[in-house]
Amino acid sequence: MKTVSTTAAAEHMLTTGKPYTAALLAEELGISAQQASGKLYNIRTSSKYNAIVTELPNRTVKLTAIKGRKQSLNSLMKLAIFGNRAA
């Protein structure tokens, strides 16, 4: 099983723009549901991240910003390289 940082998980979530459960995040990142649950906990509780969180049961977390940044680093790099034209 590979290791993924909370920051990497958050970047993935910001890129897709989808709400995530631990199971869905685990599947997409190739990590255990327990690890994914920990990442989502970190994202929910850290002031570094802005997220929309639904109530239990079936909690989902949709990341809206990382340190105020609403676009993923990948999107920003594409914008810097290609400008406003489609990449």
mmCIF file of C-alpha atoms in Angstrom:
data_model
loop_
_atom_site.group_PDB
_atom_site.id
_atom_site.type_symbol
_atom_site.label_atom_id
_atom_site.label_comp_id
_atom_site.label_asym_id
_atom_site.label_seq_id
_atom_site.Cartn_x
_atom_site.Cartn_y
_atom_site.Cartn_z
ATOM 1 C CA MET A 1 0.000 0.000 0.000
ATOM 2 C CA LYS A 2 1.405 3.373 -0.950
ATOM 3 C CA THR A 3 1.591 6.474 1.219
ATOM 4 C CA VAL A 4 -0.090 9.722 0.207
ATOM 5 C CA SER A 5 0.292 13.001 2.073
ATOM 6 C CA THR A 6 -2.705 15.057 3.133
ATOM 7 C CA THR A 7 -1.494 17.813 0.812
ATOM 8 C CA ALA A 8 -1.387 15.425 -2.160
ATOM 9 C CA ALA A 9 -4.868 14.142 -1.318
ATOM 10 C CA ALA A 10 -6.121 17.722 -1.050
ATOM 11 C CA GLU A 11 -4.609 18.646 -4.432
ATOM 12 C CA HIS A 12 -6.356 15.645 -5.971
ATOM 13 C CA MET A 13 -9.660 16.671 -4.408
ATOM 14 C CA LEU A 14 -9.282 20.267 -5.592
ATOM 15 C CA THR A 15 -8.439 19.086 -9.112
ATOM 16 C CA THR A 16 -11.533 16.909 -9.437
ATOM 17 C CA GLY A 17 -13.906 19.221 -7.566
ATOM 18 C CA LYS A 18 -15.919 16.217 -6.363
ATOM 19 C CA PRO A 19 -17.236 15.503 -2.874
ATOM 20 C CA TYR A 20 -15.420 12.528 -1.346
ATOM 21 C CA THR A 21 -16.150 9.777 1.102
ATOM 22 C CA ALA A 22 -13.229 7.881 2.594
ATOM 23 C CA ALA A 23 -14.034 4.903 0.357
ATOM 24 C CA LEU A 24 -14.049 6.957 -2.850
ATOM 25 C CA LEU A 25 -10.857 8.819 -1.967
ATOM 26 C CA ALA A 26 -9.158 5.547 -1.058
ATOM 27 C CA GLU A 27 -10.153 3.990 -4.371
ATOM 28 C CA GLU A 28 -8.931 6.928 -6.454
ATOM 29 C CA LEU A 29 -5.628 7.318 -4.581
ATOM 30 C CA GLY A 30 -4.899 3.604 -4.121
ATOM 31 C CA ILE A 31 -4.721 3.822 -0.326
ATOM 32 C CA SER A 32 -6.701 2.147 2.450
ATOM 33 C CA ALA A 33 -10.049 3.569 3.542
ATOM 34 C CA GLN A 34 -8.545 4.092 7.002
ATOM 35 C CA GLN A 35 -5.738 6.228 5.535
ATOM 36 C CA ALA A 36 -8.233 8.151 3.397
ATOM 37 C CA SER A 37 -10.402 8.745 6.457
ATOM 38 C CA GLY A 38 -7.392 10.264 8.205
ATOM 39 C CA LYS A 39 -6.704 12.537 5.234
ATOM 40 C CA LEU A 40 -10.313 13.707 5.213
ATOM 41 C CA TYR A 41 -10.160 14.328 8.975
ATOM 42 C CA ASN A 42 -7.027 16.449 8.523
ATOM 43 C CA ILE A 43 -8.699 18.402 5.722
ATOM 44 C CA ARG A 44 -11.879 18.943 7.758
ATOM 45 C CA THR A 45 -10.078 20.153 10.870
ATOM 46 C CA SER A 46 -7.137 22.173 9.518
ATOM 47 C CA SER A 47 -7.456 25.914 8.917
ATOM 48 C CA LYS A 48 -5.259 25.419 5.826
ATOM 49 C CA TYR A 49 -8.193 23.893 3.945
ATOM 50 C CA ASN A 50 -11.698 25.159 3.164
ATOM 51 C CA ALA A 51 -14.216 22.399 2.672
ATOM 52 C CA ILE A 52 -17.927 21.732 2.508
ATOM 53 C CA VAL A 53 -18.666 18.867 4.890
ATOM 54 C CA THR A 54 -21.940 16.954 5.158
ATOM 55 C CA GLU A 55 -23.189 15.378 8.368
ATOM 56 C CA LEU A 56 -22.853 11.750 9.396
ATOM 57 C CA PRO A 57 -23.843 9.139 8.309
ATOM 58 C CA ASN A 58 -22.407 9.074 4.796
ATOM 59 C CA ARG A 59 -20.264 12.162 5.372
ATOM 60 C CA THR A 60 -18.741 13.721 2.284
ATOM 61 C CA VAL A 61 -16.006 16.327 2.072
ATOM 62 C CA LYS A 62 -15.729 18.677 -0.909
ATOM 63 C CA LEU A 63 -12.552 20.728 -0.868
ATOM 64 C CA THR A 64 -13.056 24.309 -2.074
ATOM 65 C CA ALA A 65 -9.652 25.888 -1.374
ATOM 66 C CA ILE A 66 -6.136 25.236 -0.066
ATOM 67 C CA LYS A 67 -4.745 28.273 1.781
ATOM 68 C CA GLY A 68 -7.283 30.380 -0.112
ATOM 69 C CA ARG A 69 -6.245 28.974 -3.508
ATOM 70 C CA LYS A 70 -9.269 27.694 -5.411
ATOM 71 C CA GLN A 71 -7.381 26.095 -8.304
ATOM 72 C CA SER A 72 -5.136 23.063 -8.148
ATOM 73 C CA LEU A 73 -1.406 23.517 -8.690
ATOM 74 C CA ASN A 74 -1.741 21.489 -11.891
ATOM 75 C CA SER A 75 -4.349 23.937 -13.234
ATOM 76 C CA LEU A 76 -2.191 26.907 -12.298
ATOM 77 C CA MET A 77 0.852 25.403 -14.038
ATOM 78 C CA LYS A 78 -1.161 24.811 -17.205
ATOM 79 C CA LEU A 79 -2.372 28.412 -17.066
ATOM 80 C CA ALA A 80 1.189 29.671 -16.650
ATOM 81 C CA ILE A 81 2.470 27.571 -19.536
ATOM 82 C CA PHE A 82 -0.428 27.777 -22.000
ATOM 83 C CA GLY A 83 -2.186 30.976 -20.918
ATOM 84 C CA ASN A 84 -5.930 31.148 -21.427
ATOM 85 C CA ARG A 85 -6.047 28.794 -24.370
ATOM 86 C CA ALA A 86 -7.187 25.224 -23.808
ATOM 87 C CA ALA A 87 -4.438 22.792 -22.863
#
